[in-house]
PDB file of C-alpha atoms in Angstrom:
ATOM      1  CA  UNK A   1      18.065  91.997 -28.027  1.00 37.00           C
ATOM      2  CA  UNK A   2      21.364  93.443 -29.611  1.00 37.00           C
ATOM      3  CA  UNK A   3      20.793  91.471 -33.053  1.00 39.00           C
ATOM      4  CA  UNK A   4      17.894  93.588 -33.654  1.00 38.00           C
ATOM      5  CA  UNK A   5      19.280  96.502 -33.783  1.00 35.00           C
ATOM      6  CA  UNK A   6      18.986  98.444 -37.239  1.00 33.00           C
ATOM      7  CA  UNK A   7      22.384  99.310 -38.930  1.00 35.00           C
ATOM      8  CA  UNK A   8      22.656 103.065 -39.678  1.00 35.00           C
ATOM      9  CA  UNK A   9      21.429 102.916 -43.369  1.00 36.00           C
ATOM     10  CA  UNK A  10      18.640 104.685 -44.894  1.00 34.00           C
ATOM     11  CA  UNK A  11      14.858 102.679 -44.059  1.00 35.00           C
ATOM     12  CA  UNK A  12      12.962 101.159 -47.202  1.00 34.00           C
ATOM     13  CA  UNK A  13      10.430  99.504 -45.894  1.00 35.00           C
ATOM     14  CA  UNK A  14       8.742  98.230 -49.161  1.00 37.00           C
ATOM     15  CA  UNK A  15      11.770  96.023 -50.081  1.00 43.00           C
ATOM     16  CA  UNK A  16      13.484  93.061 -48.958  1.00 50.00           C
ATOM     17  CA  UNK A  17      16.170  94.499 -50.227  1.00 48.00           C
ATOM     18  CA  UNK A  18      19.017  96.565 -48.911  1.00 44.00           C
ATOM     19  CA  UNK A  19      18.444  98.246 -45.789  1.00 47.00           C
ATOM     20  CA  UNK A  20      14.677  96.928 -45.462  1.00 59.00           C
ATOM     21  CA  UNK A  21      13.235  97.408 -41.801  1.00 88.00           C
ATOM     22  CA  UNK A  22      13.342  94.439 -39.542  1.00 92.00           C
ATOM     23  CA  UNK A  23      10.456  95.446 -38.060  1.00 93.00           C
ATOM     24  CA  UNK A  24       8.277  95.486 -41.304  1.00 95.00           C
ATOM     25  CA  UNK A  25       9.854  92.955 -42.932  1.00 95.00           C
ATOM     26  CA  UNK A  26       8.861  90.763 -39.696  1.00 95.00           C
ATOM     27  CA  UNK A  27       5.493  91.824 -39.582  1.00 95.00           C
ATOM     28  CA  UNK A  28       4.948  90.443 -43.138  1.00 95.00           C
ATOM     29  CA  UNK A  29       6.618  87.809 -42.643  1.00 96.00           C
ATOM     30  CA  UNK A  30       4.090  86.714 -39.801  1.00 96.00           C
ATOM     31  CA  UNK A  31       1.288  87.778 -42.086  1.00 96.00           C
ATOM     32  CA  UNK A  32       2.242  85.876 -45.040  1.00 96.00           C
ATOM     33  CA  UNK A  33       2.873  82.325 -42.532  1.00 96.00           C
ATOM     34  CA  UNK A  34      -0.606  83.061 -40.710  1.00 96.00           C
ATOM     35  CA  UNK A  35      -1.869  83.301 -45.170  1.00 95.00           C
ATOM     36  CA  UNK A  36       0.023  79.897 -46.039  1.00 96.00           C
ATOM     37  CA  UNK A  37      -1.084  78.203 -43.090  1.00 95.00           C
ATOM     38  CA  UNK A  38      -4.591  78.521 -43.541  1.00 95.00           C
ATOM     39  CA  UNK A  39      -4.865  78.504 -46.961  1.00 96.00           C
ATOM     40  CA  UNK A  40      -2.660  74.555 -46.869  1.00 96.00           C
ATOM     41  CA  UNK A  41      -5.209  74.029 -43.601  1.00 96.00           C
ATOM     42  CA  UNK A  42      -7.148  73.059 -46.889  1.00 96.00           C
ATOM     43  CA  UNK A  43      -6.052  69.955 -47.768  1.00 97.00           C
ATOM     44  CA  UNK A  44      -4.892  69.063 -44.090  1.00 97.00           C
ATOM     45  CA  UNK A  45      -1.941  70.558 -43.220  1.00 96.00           C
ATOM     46  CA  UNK A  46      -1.353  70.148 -39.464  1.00 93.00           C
ATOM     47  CA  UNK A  47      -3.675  66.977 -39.255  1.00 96.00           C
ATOM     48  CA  UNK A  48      -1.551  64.072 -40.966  1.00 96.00           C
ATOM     49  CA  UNK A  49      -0.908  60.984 -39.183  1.00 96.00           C
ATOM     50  CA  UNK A  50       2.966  61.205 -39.622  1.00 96.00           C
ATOM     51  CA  UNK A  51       5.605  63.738 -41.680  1.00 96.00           C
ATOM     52  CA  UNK A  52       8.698  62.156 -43.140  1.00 97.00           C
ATOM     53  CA  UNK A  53      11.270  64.454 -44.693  1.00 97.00           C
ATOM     54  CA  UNK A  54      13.856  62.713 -47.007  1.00 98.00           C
ATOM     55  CA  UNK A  55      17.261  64.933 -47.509  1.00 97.00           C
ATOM     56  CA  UNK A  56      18.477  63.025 -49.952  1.00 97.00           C
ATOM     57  CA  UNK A  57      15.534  63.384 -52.737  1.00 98.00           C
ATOM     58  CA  UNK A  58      14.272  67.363 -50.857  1.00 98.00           C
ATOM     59  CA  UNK A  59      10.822  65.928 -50.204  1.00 98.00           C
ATOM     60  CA  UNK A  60       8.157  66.402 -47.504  1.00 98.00           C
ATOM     61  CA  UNK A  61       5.281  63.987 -47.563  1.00 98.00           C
ATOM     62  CA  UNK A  62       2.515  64.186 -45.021  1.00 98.00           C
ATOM     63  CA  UNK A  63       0.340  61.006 -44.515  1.00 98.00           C
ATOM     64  CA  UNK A  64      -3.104  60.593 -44.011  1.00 98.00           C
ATOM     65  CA  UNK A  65      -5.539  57.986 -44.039  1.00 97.00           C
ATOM     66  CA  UNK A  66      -7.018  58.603 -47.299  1.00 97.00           C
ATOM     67  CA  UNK A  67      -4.277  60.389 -49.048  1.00 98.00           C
ATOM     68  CA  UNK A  68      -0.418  61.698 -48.869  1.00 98.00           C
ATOM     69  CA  UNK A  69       0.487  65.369 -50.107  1.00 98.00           C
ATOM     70  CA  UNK A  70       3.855  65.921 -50.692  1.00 98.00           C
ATOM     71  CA  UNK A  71       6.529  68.813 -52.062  1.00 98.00           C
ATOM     72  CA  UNK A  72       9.951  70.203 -52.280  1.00 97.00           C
ATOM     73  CA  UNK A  73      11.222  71.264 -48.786  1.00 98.00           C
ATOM     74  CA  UNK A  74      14.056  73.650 -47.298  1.00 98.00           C
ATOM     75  CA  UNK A  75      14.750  73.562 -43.657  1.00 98.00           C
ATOM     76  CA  UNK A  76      15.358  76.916 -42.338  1.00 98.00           C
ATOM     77  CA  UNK A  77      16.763  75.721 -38.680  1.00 98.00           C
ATOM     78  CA  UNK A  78      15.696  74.456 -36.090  1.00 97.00           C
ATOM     79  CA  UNK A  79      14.925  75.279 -31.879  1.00 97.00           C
ATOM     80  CA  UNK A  80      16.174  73.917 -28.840  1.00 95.00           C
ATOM     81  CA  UNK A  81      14.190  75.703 -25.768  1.00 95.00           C
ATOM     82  CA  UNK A  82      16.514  73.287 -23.348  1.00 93.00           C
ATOM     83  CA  UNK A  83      19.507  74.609 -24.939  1.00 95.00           C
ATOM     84  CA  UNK A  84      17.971  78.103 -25.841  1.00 96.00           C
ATOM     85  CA  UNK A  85      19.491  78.021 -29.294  1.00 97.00           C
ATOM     86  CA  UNK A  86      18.071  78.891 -32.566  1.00 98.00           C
ATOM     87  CA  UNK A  87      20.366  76.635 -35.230  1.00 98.00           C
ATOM     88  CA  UNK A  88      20.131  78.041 -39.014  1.00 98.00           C
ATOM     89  CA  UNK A  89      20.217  75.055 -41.183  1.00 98.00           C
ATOM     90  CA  UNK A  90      23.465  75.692 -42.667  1.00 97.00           C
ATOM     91  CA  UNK A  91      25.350  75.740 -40.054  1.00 98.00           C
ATOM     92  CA  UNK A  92      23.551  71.509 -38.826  1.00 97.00           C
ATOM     93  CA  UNK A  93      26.485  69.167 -39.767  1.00 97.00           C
ATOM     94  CA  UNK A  94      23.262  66.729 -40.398  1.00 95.00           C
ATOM     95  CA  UNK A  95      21.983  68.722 -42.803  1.00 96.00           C
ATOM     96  CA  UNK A  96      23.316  67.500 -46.455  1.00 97.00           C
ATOM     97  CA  UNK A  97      23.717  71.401 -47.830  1.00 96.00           C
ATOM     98  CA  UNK A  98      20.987  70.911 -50.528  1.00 96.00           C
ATOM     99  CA  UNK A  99      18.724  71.167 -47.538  1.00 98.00           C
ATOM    100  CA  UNK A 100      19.898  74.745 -46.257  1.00 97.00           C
ATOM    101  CA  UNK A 101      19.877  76.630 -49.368  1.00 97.00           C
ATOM    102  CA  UNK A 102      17.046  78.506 -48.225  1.00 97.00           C
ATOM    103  CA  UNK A 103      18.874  79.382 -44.645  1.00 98.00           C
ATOM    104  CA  UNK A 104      22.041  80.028 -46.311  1.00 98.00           C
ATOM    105  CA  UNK A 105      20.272  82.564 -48.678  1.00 97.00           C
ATOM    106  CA  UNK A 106      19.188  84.236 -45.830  1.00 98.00           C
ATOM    107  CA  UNK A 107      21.637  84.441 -43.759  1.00 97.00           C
ATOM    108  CA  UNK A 108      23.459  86.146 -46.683  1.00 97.00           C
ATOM    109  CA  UNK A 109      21.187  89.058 -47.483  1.00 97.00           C
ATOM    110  CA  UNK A 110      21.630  89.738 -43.626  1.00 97.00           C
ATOM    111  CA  UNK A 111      25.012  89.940 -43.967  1.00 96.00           C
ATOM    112  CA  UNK A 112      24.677  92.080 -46.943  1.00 96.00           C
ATOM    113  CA  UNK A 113      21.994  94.775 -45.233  1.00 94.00           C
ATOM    114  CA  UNK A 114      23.623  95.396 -41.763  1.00 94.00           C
ATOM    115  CA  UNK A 115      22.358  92.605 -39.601  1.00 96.00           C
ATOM    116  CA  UNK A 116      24.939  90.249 -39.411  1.00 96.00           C
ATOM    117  CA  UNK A 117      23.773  88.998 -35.781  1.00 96.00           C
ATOM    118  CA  UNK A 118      21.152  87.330 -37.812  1.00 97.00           C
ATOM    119  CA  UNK A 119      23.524  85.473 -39.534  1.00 96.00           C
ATOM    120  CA  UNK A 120      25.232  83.562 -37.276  1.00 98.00           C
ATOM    121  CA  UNK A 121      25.170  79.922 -37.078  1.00 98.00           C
ATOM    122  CA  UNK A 122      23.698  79.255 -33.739  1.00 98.00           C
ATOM    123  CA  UNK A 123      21.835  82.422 -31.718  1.00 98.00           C
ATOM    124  CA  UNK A 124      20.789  82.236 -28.279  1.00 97.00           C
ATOM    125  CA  UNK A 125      17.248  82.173 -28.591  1.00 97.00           C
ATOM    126  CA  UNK A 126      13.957  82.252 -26.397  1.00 96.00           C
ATOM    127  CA  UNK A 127      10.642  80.532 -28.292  1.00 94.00           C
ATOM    128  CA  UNK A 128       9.645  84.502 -29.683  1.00 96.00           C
ATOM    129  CA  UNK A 129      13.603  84.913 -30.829  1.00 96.00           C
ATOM    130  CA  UNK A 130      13.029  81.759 -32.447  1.00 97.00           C
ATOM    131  CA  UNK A 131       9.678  82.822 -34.629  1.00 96.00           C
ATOM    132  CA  UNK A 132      11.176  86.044 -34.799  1.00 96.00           C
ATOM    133  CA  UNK A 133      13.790  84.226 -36.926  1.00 97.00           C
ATOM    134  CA  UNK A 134      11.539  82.146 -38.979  1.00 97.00           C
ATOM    135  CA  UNK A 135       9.280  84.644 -39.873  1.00 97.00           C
ATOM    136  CA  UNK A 136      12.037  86.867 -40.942  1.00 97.00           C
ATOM    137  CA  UNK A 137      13.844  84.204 -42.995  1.00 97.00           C
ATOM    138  CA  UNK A 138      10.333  83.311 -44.573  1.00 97.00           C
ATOM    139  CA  UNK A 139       9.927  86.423 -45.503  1.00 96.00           C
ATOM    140  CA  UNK A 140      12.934  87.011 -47.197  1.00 96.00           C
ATOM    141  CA  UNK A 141      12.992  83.445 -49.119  1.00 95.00           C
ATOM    142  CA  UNK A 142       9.358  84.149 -50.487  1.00 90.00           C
ATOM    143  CA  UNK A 143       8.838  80.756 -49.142  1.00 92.00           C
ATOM    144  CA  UNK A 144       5.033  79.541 -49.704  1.00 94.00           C
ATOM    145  CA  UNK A 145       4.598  76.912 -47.037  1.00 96.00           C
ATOM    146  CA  UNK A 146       5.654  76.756 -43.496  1.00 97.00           C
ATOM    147  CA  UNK A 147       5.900  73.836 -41.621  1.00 97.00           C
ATOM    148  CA  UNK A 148       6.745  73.301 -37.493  1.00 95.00           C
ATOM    149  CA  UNK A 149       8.224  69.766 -37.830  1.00 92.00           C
ATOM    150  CA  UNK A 150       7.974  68.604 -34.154  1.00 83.00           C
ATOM    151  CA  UNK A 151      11.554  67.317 -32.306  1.00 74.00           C
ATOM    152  CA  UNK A 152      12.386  65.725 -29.359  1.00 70.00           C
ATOM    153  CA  UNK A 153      12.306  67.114 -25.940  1.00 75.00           C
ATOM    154  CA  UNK A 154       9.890  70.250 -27.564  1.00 80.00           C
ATOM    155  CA  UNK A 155      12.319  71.228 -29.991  1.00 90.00           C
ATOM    156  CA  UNK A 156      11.302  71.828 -33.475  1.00 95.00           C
ATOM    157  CA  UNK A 157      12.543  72.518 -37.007  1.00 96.00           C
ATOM    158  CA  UNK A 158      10.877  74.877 -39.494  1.00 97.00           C
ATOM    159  CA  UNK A 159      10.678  73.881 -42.724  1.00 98.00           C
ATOM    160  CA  UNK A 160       9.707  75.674 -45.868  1.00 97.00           C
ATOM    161  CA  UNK A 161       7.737  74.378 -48.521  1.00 97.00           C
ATOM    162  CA  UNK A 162       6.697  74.867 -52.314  1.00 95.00           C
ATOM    163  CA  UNK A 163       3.735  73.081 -54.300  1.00 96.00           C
ATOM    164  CA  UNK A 164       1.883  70.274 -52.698  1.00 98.00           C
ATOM    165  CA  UNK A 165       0.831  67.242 -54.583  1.00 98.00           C
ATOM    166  CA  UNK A 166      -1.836  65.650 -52.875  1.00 98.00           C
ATOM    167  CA  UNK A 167      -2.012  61.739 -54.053  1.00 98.00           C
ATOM    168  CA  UNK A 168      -5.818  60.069 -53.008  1.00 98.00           C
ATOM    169  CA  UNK A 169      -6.334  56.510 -52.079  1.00 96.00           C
ATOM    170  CA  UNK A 170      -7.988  56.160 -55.795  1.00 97.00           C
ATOM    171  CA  UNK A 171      -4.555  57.069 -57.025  1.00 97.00           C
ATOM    172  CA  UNK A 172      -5.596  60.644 -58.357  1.00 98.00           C
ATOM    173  CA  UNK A 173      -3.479  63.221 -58.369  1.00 98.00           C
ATOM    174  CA  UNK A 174      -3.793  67.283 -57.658  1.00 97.00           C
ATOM    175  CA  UNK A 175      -1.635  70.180 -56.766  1.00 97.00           C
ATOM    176  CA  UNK A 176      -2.162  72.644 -54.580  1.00 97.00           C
ATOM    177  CA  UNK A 177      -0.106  75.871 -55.000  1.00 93.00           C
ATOM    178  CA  UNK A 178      -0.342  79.600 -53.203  1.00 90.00           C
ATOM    179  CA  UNK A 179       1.350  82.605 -54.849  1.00 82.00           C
ATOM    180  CA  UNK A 180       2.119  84.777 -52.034  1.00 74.00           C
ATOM    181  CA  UNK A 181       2.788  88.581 -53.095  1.00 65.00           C
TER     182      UNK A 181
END
């Protein structure tokens, strides 16, 4: 696909930074959402009877029947497979912007290294293109949890995550928190 294609600057693989392969930076960014997502398996993540996600404070809470975990969300963007779009955040006029920092941020340092097909607001995308896309962006953010909110119609929206607080029944409170290198 022609948005993959590598600018002519000089490879530096061990950044995100200017002129970082696409190809590495992708890898790792698969790695590091495989990491998060069994290490928040933990305390349920992926078993909750519901998700809510309210825009206007930037919280996720996940319910379950003997506790709620909750933290401070960023929505990278979401898929359509009818429509075969990939829609950054940023660019959702139902978004309130507070919600698309993180997509925004991204899409920026693409512009800034050479890959400004990944930066624009809607890309026709295939399910891969799609987590192609949120692995790169989670990579780049240094996001530490990954969430695949389900949509309507099997469409989805990826949200980021930091912290968790996990709130029991009893009323005690933890937090559960990965530092991802």
């Amino acid at each position: 696909m022609g948005m993959f294609k590598r600018s002519n600057k000089t490879d530096s693989a061990g950044q995100a930074g200017e002129g970082a392969d696409l190809s590495v930076l992708l890898l790792q960014g698969e790695d590091m959402i495989e990491q998060v997502g069994r290490a928040h398996m933990s305390w349920g993540l992926g078993s909750a009877d519901r998700w809510d996600l309210d825009q206007t404070t930037g919280i996720i809470t996940w319910t379950f029947p003997d506790k709620t975990a909750t933290a401070s969300a960023q929505i990278l963007g979401s898929f359509a497979p009818r429509a075969g779009s990939w829609l950054w955040a940023w660019a959702n006029p139902s978004l309130l912007p507070d919600m698309s920092r993180d997509s925004r941020s991204f899409c920026d340092w693409a512009e800034a290294n050479g890959h400004p097909g990944l930066a624009q607001p809607k890309i026709d995308a295939d399910e891969q293109t799609a987590s192609t896309l949120a692995a790169l962006a989670f990579r780049i953010t240094g996001a530490t949890g990954y969430y695949r909110g389900p949509g309507g119609n099997s469409s989805y929206v990826v949200i980021t995550f930091g912290p968790v607080t996990l709130t029991s029944a009893d009323g005690s409170v933890s937090t559960f928190n990965i530092n991802v290198d």
